[in-house]
Short mmCIF file of C-alpha atoms and ligand atoms in Angstrom, two decimals:
data_model
loop_
_atom_site.label_atom_id
_atom_site.label_comp_id
_atom_site.label_asym_id
_atom_site.label_seq_id
_atom_site.Cartn_x
_atom_site.Cartn_y
_atom_site.Cartn_z
CA MET G 174 0.24 -0.15 -0.09
CA SER G 175 1.22 3.68 -0.60
CA LYS G 176 2.28 6.36 1.59
CA LYS G 177 0.23 8.65 2.40
CA ILE G 178 0.89 12.19 1.32
CA PHE G 179 1.02 15.27 4.32
CA LEU G 180 2.19 19.07 3.11
CA SER G 181 1.92 21.81 4.83
CA GLY G 182 3.87 25.24 3.94
CA VAL G 183 5.37 27.84 6.81
CA GLN G 184 6.23 31.68 6.06
CA PRO G 185 9.18 32.92 6.68
CA SER G 186 8.32 35.67 9.02
CA GLY G 187 10.90 35.68 11.66
CA LYS G 188 10.83 33.53 14.85
CA PRO G 189 9.15 29.76 15.37
CA HIS G 190 7.45 30.52 18.51
CA LEU G 191 6.46 27.97 20.56
CA GLY G 192 2.92 28.46 18.85
CA ASN G 193 4.52 27.93 15.09
CA TYR G 194 6.09 24.49 16.56
CA PHE G 195 3.19 22.28 18.68
CA GLY G 196 0.81 23.50 16.67
CA ALA G 197 2.57 22.03 13.13
CA MET G 198 5.97 22.07 12.96
CA LYS G 199 6.52 18.94 15.17
CA GLN G 200 3.73 17.42 13.74
CA PHE G 201 6.32 17.57 10.44
CA VAL G 202 8.57 15.45 12.53
CA ASP G 203 5.95 12.92 13.98
CA LEU G 204 4.32 11.96 10.54
CA GLN G 205 7.35 11.75 8.23
CA LYS G 206 8.57 8.91 10.25
CA GLU G 207 5.11 6.99 8.58
CA HIS G 208 4.61 9.44 5.26
CA GLU G 209 5.26 11.76 1.85
CA GLY G 210 5.68 14.74 2.96
CA TYR G 211 6.17 17.65 1.22
CA VAL G 212 7.73 21.02 3.73
CA PHE G 213 8.07 24.52 1.94
CA ILE G 214 8.87 27.63 2.51
CA ALA G 215 5.84 30.10 1.67
CA ASP G 216 8.29 32.89 0.44
CA TYR G 217 5.53 34.13 -1.70
CA HIS G 218 3.35 33.92 1.00
CA ALA G 219 5.30 36.14 3.03
CA LEU G 220 5.99 38.82 0.78
CA HIS G 221 2.80 40.65 1.40
CA SER G 222 4.20 42.19 5.07
CA LEU G 223 8.48 41.07 4.08
CA ARG G 224 8.90 43.65 2.11
CA ASN G 225 12.24 44.10 2.41
CA SER G 226 14.59 42.26 0.88
CA ARG G 227 18.12 41.68 3.10
CA GLU G 228 14.79 40.58 5.66
CA MET G 229 13.51 38.59 3.18
CA ASN G 230 16.76 36.66 3.02
CA GLU G 231 17.34 36.13 6.28
CA ASN G 232 14.46 34.73 7.81
CA ILE G 233 14.09 31.95 4.46
CA LYS G 234 17.71 30.84 5.87
CA ASN G 235 16.53 31.46 9.74
CA VAL G 236 13.50 28.95 8.82
CA LEU G 237 15.66 26.68 6.89
CA LEU G 238 17.98 26.28 9.72
CA ASP G 239 14.99 25.87 11.96
CA TYR G 240 12.90 23.66 10.04
CA LEU G 241 16.10 20.72 10.26
CA ALA G 242 16.84 22.03 13.78
CA ILE G 243 13.82 20.21 15.20
CA GLY G 244 14.51 17.53 12.87
CA LEU G 245 13.06 17.19 9.95
CA ASP G 246 14.62 15.61 7.50
CA PRO G 247 15.46 16.31 4.66
CA LYS G 248 16.38 12.25 3.29
CA LYS G 249 12.39 11.18 4.25
CA VAL G 250 10.74 15.00 2.99
CA ILE G 251 10.72 17.09 -0.20
CA PHE G 252 11.80 20.11 1.82
CA PHE G 253 11.63 23.18 0.09
CA LYS G 254 10.63 26.47 -1.42
CA GLN G 255 7.90 28.37 -2.76
CA SER G 256 8.83 30.88 -4.79
CA ASP G 257 11.63 27.96 -7.28
CA ILE G 258 9.21 26.03 -7.97
CA SER G 259 6.91 28.55 -10.47
CA GLU G 260 4.11 26.33 -11.16
CA HIS G 261 2.17 27.51 -7.41
CA THR G 262 1.97 30.94 -9.16
CA GLU G 263 1.06 30.05 -12.43
CA LEU G 264 -1.39 27.83 -10.72
CA ALA G 265 -2.97 30.21 -8.97
CA TRP G 266 -3.40 31.98 -11.74
CA ILE G 267 -6.11 29.27 -13.16
CA PHE G 268 -7.89 29.24 -9.72
CA ASP G 269 -8.49 33.18 -9.87
CA THR G 270 -10.59 32.56 -13.16
CA ILE G 271 -13.01 30.45 -11.59
CA THR G 272 -12.68 31.71 -8.16
CA THR G 273 -15.92 34.83 -7.70
CA MET G 274 -15.07 37.54 -5.18
CA PRO G 275 -18.05 37.37 -2.74
CA PHE G 276 -16.10 33.50 -2.08
CA LEU G 277 -13.07 34.44 -1.50
CA MET G 278 -14.41 38.10 0.53
CA ARG G 279 -16.04 35.73 3.11
CA ALA G 280 -12.63 34.07 4.29
CA HIS G 281 -11.88 35.48 8.19
CA ALA G 282 -8.21 37.42 7.26
CA PHE G 283 -9.81 39.43 4.60
CA LYS G 284 -12.74 39.54 6.69
CA ASP G 285 -10.50 40.80 9.61
CA ALA G 286 -8.75 43.28 7.49
CA GLN G 287 -11.31 45.22 6.83
CA ALA G 288 -13.14 45.72 9.87
CA LYS G 289 -9.62 46.99 10.80
CA ASN G 290 -10.63 49.55 7.65
CA LYS G 291 -6.79 48.08 6.46
CA GLU G 292 -6.36 49.21 2.74
CA ILE G 293 -6.02 45.24 1.82
CA ASP G 294 -3.32 44.23 -2.10
CA VAL G 295 -5.03 41.92 -3.69
CA GLY G 296 -1.85 39.94 -3.02
CA THR G 297 -4.03 39.48 0.09
CA PHE G 298 -7.22 39.39 -0.92
CA ASN G 299 -5.87 36.25 -2.92
CA TYR G 300 -3.17 34.58 -0.45
CA PRO G 301 -6.13 31.88 -0.14
CA VAL G 302 -6.31 31.31 -3.74
CA LEU G 303 -1.91 31.00 -3.76
CA MET G 304 -2.75 28.91 -0.71
CA ALA G 305 -4.78 26.15 -2.81
CA ALA G 306 -2.59 25.65 -5.32
CA ASP G 307 0.33 25.21 -3.05
CA ILE G 308 -1.80 21.80 -2.06
CA LEU G 309 -3.12 21.41 -4.60
CA LEU G 310 0.07 20.56 -6.76
CA TYR G 311 0.91 17.35 -4.98
CA GLY G 312 -1.75 15.92 -3.92
CA PRO G 313 -1.54 15.44 -0.37
CA ASP G 314 -4.16 12.66 1.58
CA MET G 315 -3.88 15.63 4.60
CA VAL G 316 -2.49 19.43 5.57
CA PRO G 317 -1.66 19.45 9.24
CA VAL G 318 -1.44 23.36 10.31
CA GLY G 319 -2.75 25.20 13.26
CA ALA G 320 -6.94 26.38 13.87
CA ASP G 321 -6.47 29.50 12.39
CA GLN G 322 -5.46 28.30 8.15
CA LYS G 323 -8.28 25.52 8.51
CA GLN G 324 -10.86 28.39 6.52
CA HIS G 325 -7.70 28.33 4.54
CA VAL G 326 -7.70 24.26 3.40
CA GLU G 327 -11.17 24.23 2.95
CA ILE G 328 -11.18 26.15 0.07
CA ALA G 329 -8.10 24.93 -1.80
CA ARG G 330 -11.13 22.38 -1.19
CA ASP G 331 -13.77 23.95 -2.67
CA ILE G 332 -11.71 25.26 -5.97
CA ALA G 333 -10.70 21.97 -6.74
CA GLU G 334 -14.28 20.76 -6.45
CA LYS G 335 -14.30 23.15 -8.69
CA PHE G 336 -11.84 22.99 -11.10
CA ASN G 337 -13.18 18.69 -10.91
CA ASN G 338 -16.46 19.92 -11.92
CA THR G 339 -15.56 22.03 -14.34
CA TYR G 340 -12.59 20.28 -16.70
CA GLY G 341 -12.91 17.02 -14.80
CA GLU G 342 -11.31 14.96 -12.10
CA THR G 343 -8.31 16.48 -11.53
CA PHE G 344 -8.08 17.32 -7.72
CA LYS G 345 -7.10 14.98 -4.51
CA LEU G 346 -9.61 16.95 -2.04
CA PRO G 347 -7.58 17.73 1.14
CA ASN G 348 -8.47 18.15 4.00
CA PRO G 349 -6.82 19.29 6.94
CA MET G 350 -4.96 18.08 9.45
CA ILE G 351 -5.41 19.32 13.25
CA LEU G 352 -4.29 18.62 16.42
CA LYS G 353 -6.91 19.26 19.10
CA ASP G 354 -4.95 19.63 21.87
CA VAL G 355 -1.83 22.38 20.03
CA ALA G 356 -5.76 24.08 17.25
CA VAL G 357 -4.20 27.19 19.31
CA VAL G 358 -0.86 27.22 21.34
CA PRO G 359 -2.11 30.38 23.99
CA GLY G 360 1.13 33.50 24.23
CA THR G 361 2.14 34.84 27.59
CA ASP G 362 -1.44 36.44 27.53
CA GLY G 363 -3.39 33.95 27.70
CA LYS G 364 -5.18 35.14 24.04
CA LYS G 365 -3.28 32.82 20.26
CA MET G 366 0.17 33.09 20.71
CA SER G 367 0.82 35.03 17.65
CA LYS G 368 3.84 38.41 16.33
CA SER G 369 0.80 40.47 15.97
CA TYR G 370 -0.04 39.92 19.62
CA ASN G 371 3.98 39.68 21.51
CA ASN G 372 2.86 37.85 23.02
CA THR G 373 5.27 34.95 22.29
CA ILE G 374 7.76 32.29 23.76
CA PRO G 375 10.51 32.30 20.72
CA LEU G 376 11.66 28.31 19.95
CA PHE G 377 15.07 29.35 19.80
CA ALA G 378 15.32 31.92 23.02
CA GLU G 379 18.72 32.00 24.64
CA TYR G 380 18.30 30.90 28.57
CA GLU G 381 17.66 34.97 29.31
CA GLU G 382 14.53 35.97 26.72
CA ILE G 383 13.63 32.29 28.28
CA LYS G 384 12.82 34.02 31.18
CA LYS G 385 12.21 37.28 30.29
CA CYS G 386 9.13 35.64 28.59
CA VAL G 387 8.17 33.72 31.51
CA MET G 388 8.37 36.06 33.82
CA SER G 389 6.29 38.17 31.60
CA ILE G 390 3.42 35.47 31.21
CA VAL G 391 -0.35 37.71 32.60
CA THR G 392 -1.17 35.81 35.55
CA ASP G 393 -4.44 37.21 38.14
CA SER G 394 -4.32 38.33 41.46
CA GLY G 395 -5.47 34.54 43.28
CA GLU G 396 -5.08 31.91 45.48
CA GLY G 397 -4.70 29.40 42.48
CA ILE G 398 -2.94 28.08 39.25
CA PRO G 399 -2.01 30.68 37.37
CA LYS G 400 -4.19 29.61 33.83
CA ASN G 401 -1.69 31.36 31.57
CA VAL G 402 1.66 29.10 33.32
CA TYR G 403 -0.09 26.07 32.78
CA ALA G 404 -1.09 26.49 29.93
CA ILE G 405 2.37 27.17 28.21
CA HIS G 406 3.73 23.85 30.74
CA ASN G 407 1.03 21.85 29.81
CA LEU G 408 2.09 21.22 26.08
CA LEU G 409 5.82 20.73 28.14
CA ARG G 410 4.49 18.16 30.61
CA PRO G 411 1.01 16.16 30.47
CA ALA G 412 -1.71 16.99 32.85
CA SER G 413 -1.07 13.92 35.06
CA GLU G 414 2.22 15.07 35.84
CA LEU G 415 0.57 19.44 35.84
CA LEU G 416 -1.80 18.92 38.21
CA SER G 417 -0.50 17.37 41.24
CA LEU G 418 1.89 20.18 40.87
CA TYR G 419 0.56 22.93 40.15
CA GLU G 420 -1.83 22.09 43.41
CA SER G 421 0.38 21.62 45.28
CA LYS G 422 2.41 24.63 43.69
CA ALA G 423 -0.83 26.35 44.46
CA GLY G 424 -0.47 30.53 44.57
CA LYS G 425 2.98 30.00 44.44
CA TYR G 426 3.56 32.41 40.94
CA LYS G 427 6.62 32.95 41.62
CA GLU G 428 7.54 28.60 42.10
CA LEU G 429 5.26 27.87 39.05
CA LYS G 430 7.60 29.97 36.69
CA GLU G 431 11.04 29.08 38.08
CA LEU G 432 9.83 25.71 37.14
CA LEU G 433 8.24 26.27 34.22
CA ILE G 434 11.44 28.60 33.20
CA GLU G 435 13.77 25.56 33.72
CA ASP G 436 10.81 23.36 32.50
CA LEU G 437 11.43 25.58 28.77
CA GLU G 438 15.66 25.49 29.06
CA LYS G 439 15.20 21.77 29.07
CA PHE G 440 13.41 21.66 25.94
CA ILE G 441 14.62 24.39 24.43
CA ALA G 442 18.18 23.87 24.05
CA PRO G 443 19.29 21.11 22.92
CA LEU G 444 17.48 22.13 19.53
CA ARG G 445 19.64 25.25 19.85
CA GLU G 446 22.61 23.57 20.12
CA LYS G 447 22.13 21.49 16.27
CA ARG G 448 20.07 25.05 15.63
CA LYS G 449 23.83 26.12 16.60
CA GLU G 450 25.89 23.06 14.69
CA PHE G 451 23.62 23.89 11.27
CA ALA G 452 24.40 27.15 10.91
CA LYS G 453 28.43 26.68 10.67
CA ASP G 454 27.68 25.54 6.59
CA ILE G 455 25.31 27.69 5.40
CA PRO G 456 25.65 26.57 1.63
CA THR G 457 25.53 22.65 2.38
CA VAL G 458 22.09 24.18 4.48
CA LEU G 459 21.37 25.42 0.79
CA LEU G 460 22.23 22.83 -0.57
CA ILE G 461 19.23 20.41 0.91
CA LEU G 462 16.85 23.15 -0.09
CA LYS G 463 18.57 23.38 -3.35
CA LYS G 464 17.31 19.61 -3.98
CA GLY G 465 14.62 19.44 -2.39
CA SER G 466 12.85 22.56 -5.51
CA GLU G 467 13.99 20.08 -7.69
CA GLN G 468 12.84 16.54 -6.96
CA ALA G 469 9.27 19.83 -5.72
CA LYS G 470 9.34 21.19 -9.19
CA ILE G 471 9.17 17.27 -11.24
CA VAL G 472 6.32 16.22 -8.80
CA ALA G 473 4.57 20.27 -9.93
CA ALA G 474 5.47 20.26 -13.56
CA LYS G 475 3.97 17.13 -13.82
CA LYS G 476 0.68 17.72 -12.16
CA MET G 477 0.70 21.61 -14.27
CA GLU G 478 1.04 19.17 -17.73
CA GLU G 479 -2.09 18.11 -16.76
CA VAL G 480 -4.06 21.21 -15.99
CA ARG G 481 -2.71 22.75 -19.45
CA GLU G 482 -4.36 19.46 -20.88
CA LYS G 483 -7.24 20.25 -19.05
CA ILE G 484 -7.70 23.91 -19.70
CA GLY G 485 -7.18 23.31 -23.30
CA VAL G 486 -3.84 25.18 -23.87
CA ASN G 487 -1.93 22.48 -24.95
CA ILE G 488 -2.13 22.75 -29.02
CA TYR G 489 1.63 21.74 -29.74
P1 TYM P 179 2.36 31.25 9.03
O1 TYM P 179 3.75 30.59 8.85
O2 TYM P 179 1.89 31.86 9.89
O3 TYM P 179 2.96 29.62 10.72
C1 TYM P 179 3.29 28.31 10.31
C2 TYM P 179 1.54 27.55 10.71
O4 TYM P 179 1.80 27.40 12.81
C3 TYM P 179 0.85 27.10 13.39
N1 TYM P 179 0.52 28.90 13.58
C4 TYM P 179 0.52 28.07 15.35
N2 TYM P 179 -0.64 27.05 15.65
C5 TYM P 179 -1.70 26.83 16.88
N3 TYM P 179 -1.79 27.54 18.03
C6 TYM P 179 -0.35 28.88 17.40
N4 TYM P 179 -0.31 30.22 18.59
C7 TYM P 179 -0.18 29.47 15.69
N5 TYM P 179 0.61 30.00 15.28
C8 TYM P 179 1.07 29.49 13.89
C9 TYM P 179 -0.04 27.90 11.53
O5 TYM P 179 -1.63 27.57 11.65
C10 TYM P 179 0.25 27.05 10.45
O6 TYM P 179 0.45 26.34 11.12
N6 TYM P 179 -0.64 30.19 5.50
C11 TYM P 179 0.28 29.56 6.33
C12 TYM P 179 1.72 28.67 5.14
C13 TYM P 179 0.92 28.84 4.35
C14 TYM P 179 0.23 27.04 4.01
C15 TYM P 179 -0.26 26.79 2.24
C16 TYM P 179 0.40 26.35 4.85
C17 TYM P 179 0.86 28.70 2.81
N7 TYM P 179 0.46 27.56 2.09
C18 TYM P 179 -0.34 25.71 2.25
C19 TYM P 179 -0.52 24.57 4.97
C20 TYM P 179 -0.47 24.51 3.06
C21 TYM P 179 0.75 30.86 7.12
O7 TYM P 179 0.64 31.52 7.34
O8 TYM P 179 1.29 30.11 8.11
#
């Protein structure tokens, strides 16, 4: 029986945090053991918020190091860069022609931007269409993501159906894969951990940074269990262990935070060290990504051939 395929992408938008790791990145490392996989750096997606070439360049290299450090194995997973595969933007255009504006206006990201009276660029509006192309080119059975991306995967599914109904069976319908416990990893203020809320704990934080982040976790003045501290701690230790510990130290917020700092350091230190090792040889690391892109290109080009055939532009 052939292995099931997973695919996911991550924007090179700065340092990853525990939300990215537990919500998505860790799943890729777990899934690669028994599945075929595609993981890619969504650099074209990041363009809507990142318009500085030097920063973009650095961020791409950083994401590459991040993934290798957490144990993504390029022998098991095709790890590539979106902008190396022009088929993504080509297919997005074709999808544009069968996708209506009212349909895209229902997307949360668009509605949020509109509610905040932001000037919305066409790229942001079209974001889910490019994401549909990212996914559908590779025919994955599942798309492991955090809860915030669920709607995007559903949109990809709808676009695949529309294309199949219009031009004949071409795309496999994808399913989001969201781990319930980490669908929304909370930040230091209890809201979803996100760079835009300034409430993150970086995945590769140095000890002093971990300390600073944990000390800034918002606690209500009370006698009980500090729920924001507990929620982050629960990413590292199961409730069966944590509950009795927190009950025995009810109200002792400082002590509980110190315990969390130690546990975070134990978890992060080996990842940090591995990342530093990879960073010593950037040319080799870049070659890994280049090779991955070459492999992805073969798959994407084949699918695009089929799409061109279906829409009737292949005449030679
Ligand atoms: P991005 O780069 O914002 O985030 C990468 C992944 O991390 C998850 N995530 C979280 N999960 C749980 N709790 C949190 N606090 C948290 N913060 C982030 C995200 O859900 C995501 O899975 N549009 C995507 C990138 C993308 C993509 C794709 C993903 C482009 N094309 C095709 C899958 C398939 C994004 O912006 O993710």
